[in-house]
Amino acid sequence: MAENITTDIPEQGQLVEVRRRRYVVNDVAGSALPGSVLATVVGKPQHLVSLTSVDDDGLGEELQVIWELEPGARAFDPLALPQPAGFDAPPRLDAFLDAVRWGAATSADVRALQAPFRSGIEIEDYQLDPLVRSLQMPRVNLLIADDVGLGKTIEAGLVAQELLIRYRARRILIVCPASLQIQWRDQMRDKFGLEFRIVDSTLMKTLRRERGIHVNPWTHSPRLITSIDYLKRDRPMRFFREALPAEGEPAYPRRFDLMIVDEAHNVAPAGRGRYAVDSLRTSAIRTLSPHFEHKLFLTATPHNGYAESFSALLELLDNQRFARGIPPDRAVLQSVMVRRLKTELPPNWDGAPRFPQRKLEAIEVAYSADERQAHDWLQ
């Protein structure tokens, strides 16, 4: 059915299009100025329209506009929308019922994993351990410290997808080094079918040009990727604080759901002796951490040799179980940390090793007299 479009003043509950995005009208307030004043100042009455976004990449965003001054604003005739009292064709109804059954993953049964069957990857058995652990946690606070090459990105993607399927998470933020942003975006899209947007200065300029100067990059899409060095700057942190509840507003439920920190050892404070000094990266994660329901920290080197620094990293992950300066309890640490080395994993079912064995062999290189002299100069 064709959509009937009008530029008349919309009504509460009506679907409208403003700035090339679709919204539902929450409230319409007319100007309180007398008619004679309006005729002198603007020539006609004006209306303040409060809107809520219904687009997938900005669901729930709120906006207020002056309807008469908003270029390109249009409202859709409610009579042209589908009638809920009507009947769908049988094939369409069958497809809808199949979609409901396929998407009905119960949160009560932790054994009914869905993410491994909906991903486009060949999963190793050991990669399911973080997923199973996360489903047994009321709040997912997990430090995945597997060896290099064991697939920590895949393990984090499985957890994220499972939480999305079970409606335990919707807003996800991935914090990683700048050099890994594109890799994370491609991995999430190609292997799990999840679209993420990279938040950086380029995206900020695009959003301000397309959606206005008041757009917040941390709320424009439910799934985001950013670099830790961009996040720690003053301006991105200011925008993030603007997305948090204002003073006096309830802090629960949290505004964000899942935070994944890749190369988490980079956000641990540098430790020397008995003290660990917070860096800008540490301060940024410390600011964000309380506002996420679930957290995944990924690193192949969780301990830098300083107990104070390691305990501070654990405190960023879960400040209810760990505190900086206090050695973590071994049993509690094992409940939130997954650590496997390549040498510890059993071979495949056919007896073949999972990974090639490394062989170290010293190779002598003969240097010429000129090369030795250049080396001496560098010394």
Short mmCIF file of C-alpha atoms in Angstrom, two decimals:
data_model
loop_
_atom_site.label_atom_id
_atom_site.label_comp_id
_atom_site.label_asym_id
_atom_site.label_seq_id
_atom_site.Cartn_x
_atom_site.Cartn_y
_atom_site.Cartn_z
CA MET A 1 0.00 0.00 0.00
CA ALA A 2 1.35 3.42 -0.94
CA GLU A 3 2.21 5.81 1.88
CA ASN A 4 0.16 9.02 2.03
CA ILE A 5 2.40 11.94 3.05
CA THR A 6 1.28 15.27 4.47
CA THR A 7 3.02 18.38 5.80
CA ASP A 8 0.20 19.20 8.28
CA ILE A 9 0.89 19.39 12.01
CA PRO A 10 1.31 15.78 13.21
CA GLU A 11 -0.60 14.23 16.08
CA GLN A 12 0.68 12.29 19.06
CA GLY A 13 1.59 8.73 18.05
CA GLN A 14 1.89 9.57 14.35
CA LEU A 15 4.84 8.43 12.23
CA VAL A 16 6.90 11.28 10.76
CA GLU A 17 10.11 11.76 8.82
CA VAL A 18 12.52 14.45 10.01
CA ARG A 19 16.09 14.94 8.76
CA ARG A 20 15.79 11.79 6.65
CA ARG A 21 15.02 9.64 9.71
CA ARG A 22 11.73 8.24 10.99
CA TYR A 23 10.28 9.14 14.37
CA VAL A 24 7.12 8.66 16.41
CA VAL A 25 5.51 11.80 17.81
CA ASN A 26 5.47 11.88 21.62
CA ASP A 27 3.99 15.31 22.16
CA VAL A 28 2.90 18.41 20.23
CA ALA A 29 2.90 21.78 22.01
CA GLY A 30 1.61 24.96 20.36
CA SER A 31 3.18 28.33 20.94
CA ALA A 32 1.89 30.22 23.97
CA LEU A 33 2.37 33.64 22.33
CA PRO A 34 -0.80 35.60 21.41
CA GLY A 35 -1.92 35.42 17.83
CA SER A 36 -1.15 39.08 17.14
CA VAL A 37 2.44 38.68 18.34
CA LEU A 38 2.91 35.54 16.21
CA ALA A 39 1.60 37.35 13.15
CA THR A 40 4.12 40.11 13.70
CA VAL A 41 7.15 37.93 14.50
CA VAL A 42 6.83 34.76 12.43
CA GLY A 43 3.62 35.22 10.50
CA LYS A 44 1.96 31.97 11.71
CA PRO A 45 1.70 29.80 14.84
CA GLN A 46 4.51 27.38 15.59
CA HIS A 47 4.52 23.96 17.24
CA LEU A 48 7.20 22.22 19.31
CA VAL A 49 7.12 18.51 18.40
CA SER A 50 8.83 15.91 20.64
CA LEU A 51 9.98 12.82 18.74
CA THR A 52 11.43 9.36 19.42
CA SER A 53 13.45 7.58 16.73
CA VAL A 54 12.28 4.22 15.36
CA ASP A 55 15.24 3.66 13.00
CA ASP A 56 17.39 0.62 13.73
CA ASP A 57 20.62 2.61 14.08
CA GLY A 58 19.10 5.19 16.43
CA LEU A 59 16.27 3.43 18.20
CA GLY A 60 15.04 5.41 21.18
CA GLU A 61 16.86 8.66 20.38
CA GLU A 62 14.82 11.71 21.32
CA LEU A 63 14.55 14.95 19.36
CA GLN A 64 12.58 18.19 19.62
CA VAL A 65 11.91 20.36 16.55
CA ILE A 66 9.88 23.40 15.58
CA TRP A 67 7.67 21.77 12.95
CA GLU A 68 7.08 24.85 10.80
CA LEU A 69 10.82 25.66 10.67
CA GLU A 70 12.07 22.12 10.02
CA PRO A 71 12.95 21.71 6.29
CA GLY A 72 11.68 18.52 4.70
CA ALA A 73 9.58 17.43 7.69
CA ARG A 74 6.62 15.29 6.71
CA ALA A 75 4.04 13.13 8.43
CA PHE A 76 2.60 9.83 7.24
CA ASP A 77 -1.15 9.41 7.09
CA PRO A 78 -2.11 6.82 9.74
CA LEU A 79 -4.85 5.51 7.44
CA ALA A 80 -2.14 4.34 5.02
CA LEU A 81 -0.40 2.16 7.61
CA PRO A 82 -1.14 -1.59 7.87
CA GLN A 83 -4.25 -2.47 9.82
CA PRO A 84 -3.47 -4.76 12.80
CA ALA A 85 -6.98 -6.20 12.68
CA GLY A 86 -6.47 -7.57 9.16
CA PHE A 87 -5.24 -10.99 8.05
CA ASP A 88 -1.89 -11.80 6.45
CA ALA A 89 -1.38 -14.25 3.63
CA PRO A 90 -0.69 -17.82 4.93
CA PRO A 91 2.91 -17.95 3.61
CA ARG A 92 3.71 -14.67 5.36
CA LEU A 93 2.13 -15.90 8.60
CA ASP A 94 4.14 -19.14 8.40
CA ALA A 95 7.36 -17.18 7.93
CA PHE A 96 6.52 -15.00 10.94
CA LEU A 97 5.83 -18.02 13.17
CA ASP A 98 9.07 -19.69 12.05
CA ALA A 99 10.99 -16.51 12.91
CA VAL A 100 9.40 -16.43 16.37
CA ARG A 101 10.29 -20.08 17.03
CA TRP A 102 13.85 -19.70 15.77
CA GLY A 103 14.41 -16.60 17.86
CA ALA A 104 12.85 -17.96 21.07
CA ALA A 105 16.06 -18.66 22.98
CA THR A 106 15.09 -19.05 26.59
CA SER A 107 17.24 -17.28 29.16
CA ALA A 108 16.44 -19.98 31.73
CA ASP A 109 18.19 -22.85 29.94
CA VAL A 110 21.91 -22.05 29.85
CA ARG A 111 22.63 -25.28 27.97
CA ALA A 112 20.70 -24.25 24.84
CA LEU A 113 23.45 -22.28 23.12
CA GLN A 114 22.37 -20.36 20.04
CA ALA A 115 25.38 -18.26 18.99
CA PRO A 116 27.55 -21.20 17.75
CA PHE A 117 24.83 -22.19 15.30
CA ARG A 118 24.22 -18.67 14.01
CA SER A 119 27.83 -17.71 13.35
CA GLY A 120 29.72 -18.23 10.11
CA ILE A 121 32.81 -19.82 11.62
CA GLU A 122 34.24 -23.23 12.43
CA ILE A 123 34.39 -23.20 16.21
CA GLU A 124 36.98 -25.05 18.25
CA ASP A 125 35.67 -26.83 21.33
CA TYR A 126 37.78 -24.82 23.77
CA GLN A 127 36.29 -21.57 22.43
CA LEU A 128 32.95 -22.46 24.01
CA ASP A 129 34.29 -22.24 27.56
CA PRO A 130 33.96 -18.42 27.89
CA LEU A 131 30.46 -18.61 26.39
CA VAL A 132 29.28 -21.24 28.86
CA ARG A 133 30.81 -19.34 31.77
CA SER A 134 29.18 -16.08 30.75
CA LEU A 135 25.70 -17.62 30.68
CA GLN A 136 26.18 -18.83 34.24
CA MET A 137 26.88 -15.29 35.45
CA PRO A 138 24.08 -12.87 36.42
CA ARG A 139 26.39 -10.10 35.19
CA VAL A 140 29.07 -11.09 32.71
CA ASN A 141 32.42 -9.87 34.05
CA LEU A 142 35.01 -12.03 32.31
CA LEU A 143 38.75 -11.72 31.71
CA ILE A 144 39.65 -13.79 28.64
CA ALA A 145 43.43 -14.20 28.84
CA ASP A 146 44.02 -17.00 26.33
CA ASP A 147 47.33 -17.36 24.53
CA VAL A 148 47.98 -15.53 21.27
CA GLY A 149 46.24 -17.23 18.35
CA LEU A 150 43.55 -19.08 20.31
CA GLY A 151 40.76 -16.83 19.03
CA LYS A 152 39.86 -14.35 21.75
CA THR A 153 37.98 -12.26 19.17
CA ILE A 154 35.83 -15.27 18.25
CA GLU A 155 35.17 -16.03 21.92
CA ALA A 156 34.10 -12.44 22.60
CA GLY A 157 31.90 -12.43 19.49
CA LEU A 158 30.14 -15.60 20.63
CA VAL A 159 29.40 -14.07 24.03
CA ALA A 160 28.14 -10.83 22.47
CA GLN A 161 25.89 -12.63 20.01
CA GLU A 162 24.46 -14.91 22.69
CA LEU A 163 23.63 -11.97 24.94
CA LEU A 164 21.91 -10.24 22.02
CA ILE A 165 19.87 -13.34 21.19
CA ARG A 166 18.76 -13.70 24.80
CA TYR A 167 17.89 -9.96 25.03
CA ARG A 168 20.39 -9.51 27.85
CA ALA A 169 22.27 -6.87 25.85
CA ARG A 170 21.50 -4.38 23.11
CA ARG A 171 24.07 -1.56 23.29
CA ILE A 172 27.63 -2.82 22.78
CA LEU A 173 30.88 -0.85 22.79
CA ILE A 174 34.19 -2.37 21.66
CA VAL A 175 37.31 -0.53 22.84
CA CYS A 176 40.52 -1.56 21.07
CA PRO A 177 43.75 -0.11 19.66
CA ALA A 178 43.22 2.10 16.61
CA SER A 179 45.01 -0.39 14.34
CA LEU A 180 42.43 -3.10 15.17
CA GLN A 181 39.20 -1.13 14.64
CA ILE A 182 38.63 -2.20 11.03
CA GLN A 183 39.54 -5.79 11.86
CA TRP A 184 36.97 -5.89 14.66
CA ARG A 185 34.30 -4.35 12.43
CA ASP A 186 34.94 -6.84 9.63
CA GLN A 187 35.11 -9.82 12.00
CA MET A 188 31.81 -8.96 13.68
CA ARG A 189 30.09 -8.40 10.34
CA ASP A 190 31.50 -11.38 8.41
CA LYS A 191 31.49 -13.99 11.18
CA PHE A 192 28.50 -12.98 13.31
CA GLY A 193 26.35 -10.77 11.09
CA LEU A 194 26.62 -7.83 13.51
CA GLU A 195 27.08 -4.35 12.09
CA PHE A 196 29.27 -2.00 14.12
CA ARG A 197 30.17 1.63 13.49
CA ILE A 198 33.61 3.06 14.22
CA VAL A 199 33.47 6.20 16.35
CA ASP A 200 36.29 8.58 15.47
CA SER A 201 36.77 12.17 14.37
CA THR A 202 35.67 11.33 10.81
CA LEU A 203 32.35 9.88 11.99
CA MET A 204 31.85 12.86 14.27
CA LYS A 205 32.16 15.28 11.36
CA THR A 206 29.73 13.18 9.29
CA LEU A 207 27.14 13.04 12.07
CA ARG A 208 27.30 16.77 12.72
CA ARG A 209 26.86 17.46 9.01
CA GLU A 210 23.96 15.04 8.52
CA ARG A 211 22.12 15.20 11.86
CA GLY A 212 23.04 18.54 13.37
CA ILE A 213 25.59 19.85 15.82
CA HIS A 214 23.87 18.39 18.90
CA VAL A 215 24.15 14.74 17.86
CA ASN A 216 25.89 12.46 20.37
CA PRO A 217 28.18 9.84 18.77
CA TRP A 218 27.73 7.42 21.69
CA THR A 219 23.95 7.16 21.27
CA HIS A 220 23.50 7.28 17.49
CA SER A 221 23.89 3.50 17.07
CA PRO A 222 23.53 0.54 19.47
CA ARG A 223 26.80 -1.14 18.38
CA LEU A 224 30.00 0.91 18.31
CA ILE A 225 33.77 0.49 18.04
CA THR A 226 36.30 3.05 19.18
CA SER A 227 39.99 3.25 19.96
CA ILE A 228 41.21 3.70 23.50
CA ASP A 229 43.37 6.66 22.46
CA TYR A 230 40.38 8.45 20.92
CA LEU A 231 38.18 7.65 23.88
CA LYS A 232 40.58 9.13 26.43
CA ARG A 233 40.45 12.62 24.87
CA ASP A 234 38.49 15.38 26.54
CA ARG A 235 35.88 15.87 23.82
CA PRO A 236 34.81 12.21 23.39
CA MET A 237 34.66 11.80 27.18
CA ARG A 238 32.50 14.92 27.44
CA PHE A 239 30.05 13.51 24.90
CA PHE A 240 29.96 10.22 26.78
CA ARG A 241 29.15 11.97 30.06
CA GLU A 242 26.31 13.79 28.30
CA ALA A 243 24.82 10.39 27.41
CA LEU A 244 24.76 9.35 31.08
CA PRO A 245 21.86 10.04 33.47
CA ALA A 246 21.79 13.59 34.75
CA GLU A 247 22.30 14.33 38.41
CA GLY A 248 19.21 13.24 40.31
CA GLU A 249 18.07 10.76 37.65
CA PRO A 250 18.12 7.01 38.47
CA ALA A 251 21.32 5.27 37.30
CA TYR A 252 19.59 1.92 36.83
CA PRO A 253 18.92 0.30 34.48
CA ARG A 254 22.28 1.20 32.97
CA ARG A 255 22.36 3.14 29.71
CA PHE A 256 24.80 0.64 28.11
CA ASP A 257 24.95 -3.13 28.17
CA LEU A 258 28.24 -4.73 27.07
CA MET A 259 31.76 -3.31 26.91
CA ILE A 260 34.54 -5.34 25.26
CA VAL A 261 38.09 -4.11 25.89
CA ASP A 262 40.67 -5.65 23.57
CA GLU A 263 44.34 -5.63 24.57
CA ALA A 264 43.15 -4.86 28.09
CA HIS A 265 46.68 -4.79 29.46
CA ASN A 266 46.99 -1.36 27.80
CA VAL A 267 44.41 0.09 30.19
CA ALA A 268 46.04 -1.30 33.35
CA PRO A 269 47.88 1.36 35.35
CA ALA A 270 51.66 1.19 35.23
CA GLY A 271 52.94 -0.35 38.46
CA ARG A 272 56.18 0.32 40.24
CA GLY A 273 56.65 -1.33 43.59
CA ARG A 274 53.63 -0.75 45.81
CA TYR A 275 51.98 1.96 43.70
CA ALA A 276 50.07 1.99 40.41
CA VAL A 277 49.45 5.33 38.73
CA ASP A 278 46.35 5.70 36.55
CA SER A 279 47.04 6.70 32.97
CA LEU A 280 44.54 8.54 30.75
CA ARG A 281 43.53 5.17 29.31
CA THR A 282 42.91 3.79 32.80
CA SER A 283 40.87 6.84 33.78
CA ALA A 284 38.73 6.54 30.64
CA ILE A 285 37.84 2.90 31.29
CA ARG A 286 37.27 3.68 34.98
CA THR A 287 34.74 6.34 33.93
CA LEU A 288 32.91 4.04 31.51
CA SER A 289 32.98 0.82 33.49
CA PRO A 290 30.20 1.51 36.05
CA HIS A 291 27.72 2.29 33.27
CA PHE A 292 27.94 -1.12 31.54
CA GLU A 293 26.02 -4.14 32.75
CA HIS A 294 28.49 -6.65 31.27
CA LYS A 295 32.25 -6.40 30.62
CA LEU A 296 34.72 -8.55 28.68
CA PHE A 297 38.45 -7.86 28.95
CA LEU A 298 40.69 -9.55 26.37
CA THR A 299 44.46 -9.85 26.69
CA ALA A 300 47.17 -12.44 26.17
CA THR A 301 49.36 -10.83 28.87
CA PRO A 302 47.09 -10.02 31.83
CA HIS A 303 49.91 -9.69 34.37
CA ASN A 304 52.76 -7.25 33.76
CA GLY A 305 54.76 -8.43 36.75
CA TYR A 306 53.37 -5.89 39.21
CA ALA A 307 50.70 -7.14 41.62
CA GLU A 308 49.35 -3.63 42.20
CA SER A 309 48.77 -3.09 38.47
CA PHE A 310 47.08 -6.48 38.05
CA SER A 311 44.72 -5.91 40.98
CA ALA A 312 43.81 -2.49 39.54
CA LEU A 313 42.96 -4.15 36.21
CA LEU A 314 40.69 -6.63 38.00
CA GLU A 315 39.03 -3.76 39.84
CA LEU A 316 38.16 -2.17 36.49
CA LEU A 317 36.55 -5.46 35.49
CA ASP A 318 34.57 -6.04 38.70
CA ASN A 319 34.88 -3.59 41.58
CA GLN A 320 32.57 -5.72 43.73
CA ARG A 321 34.98 -8.66 43.86
CA PHE A 322 38.37 -7.01 43.53
CA ALA A 323 40.09 -3.93 44.91
CA ARG A 324 43.41 -2.42 43.94
CA GLY A 325 46.20 -3.11 46.36
CA ILE A 326 44.56 -6.29 47.70
CA PRO A 327 45.79 -9.64 46.31
CA PRO A 328 42.88 -11.38 44.58
CA ASP A 329 41.52 -14.59 46.04
CA ARG A 330 42.56 -17.48 43.80
CA ALA A 331 39.11 -19.12 43.73
CA VAL A 332 37.37 -15.82 42.91
CA LEU A 333 39.96 -15.05 40.23
CA GLN A 334 39.43 -18.43 38.56
CA SER A 335 35.68 -17.75 38.40
CA VAL A 336 36.16 -14.64 36.23
CA MET A 337 39.35 -15.48 34.31
CA VAL A 338 39.83 -17.84 31.36
CA ARG A 339 43.50 -18.58 30.73
CA ARG A 340 44.72 -21.33 28.37
CA LEU A 341 48.11 -21.74 26.69
CA LYS A 342 48.64 -23.53 23.40
CA THR A 343 50.82 -26.12 25.12
CA GLU A 344 48.04 -26.93 27.59
CA LEU A 345 45.35 -27.77 25.05
CA PRO A 346 44.87 -31.45 24.19
CA PRO A 347 45.41 -32.61 20.60
CA ASN A 348 42.58 -32.99 18.11
CA TRP A 349 40.31 -36.02 18.13
CA ASP A 350 42.55 -37.77 15.57
CA GLY A 351 45.68 -37.20 17.65
CA ALA A 352 47.05 -34.43 15.45
CA PRO A 353 48.43 -31.39 17.29
CA ARG A 354 46.23 -28.31 17.21
CA PHE A 355 49.12 -25.94 16.50
CA PRO A 356 52.51 -26.39 14.81
CA GLN A 357 55.34 -26.97 17.24
CA ARG A 358 57.89 -24.19 17.44
CA LYS A 359 61.52 -25.12 16.90
CA LEU A 360 64.20 -22.58 17.80
CA GLU A 361 67.45 -22.78 15.88
CA ALA A 362 70.31 -20.33 16.08
CA ILE A 363 71.57 -19.10 12.71
CA GLU A 364 74.98 -17.48 12.60
CA VAL A 365 75.28 -14.43 10.36
CA ALA A 366 78.67 -13.24 9.19
CA TYR A 367 79.08 -9.45 9.23
CA SER A 368 81.42 -7.57 7.00
CA ALA A 369 83.99 -5.12 8.35
CA ASP A 370 81.88 -2.14 7.23
CA GLU A 371 78.78 -3.53 8.99
CA ARG A 372 80.74 -4.09 12.19
CA GLN A 373 82.10 -0.55 12.03
CA ALA A 374 78.56 0.84 11.51
CA HIS A 375 77.41 -1.17 14.51
CA ASP A 376 80.22 0.26 16.61
CA TRP A 377 79.24 3.79 15.62
CA LEU A 378 75.62 3.12 16.68
CA GLN A 379 76.82 1.91 20.04
#
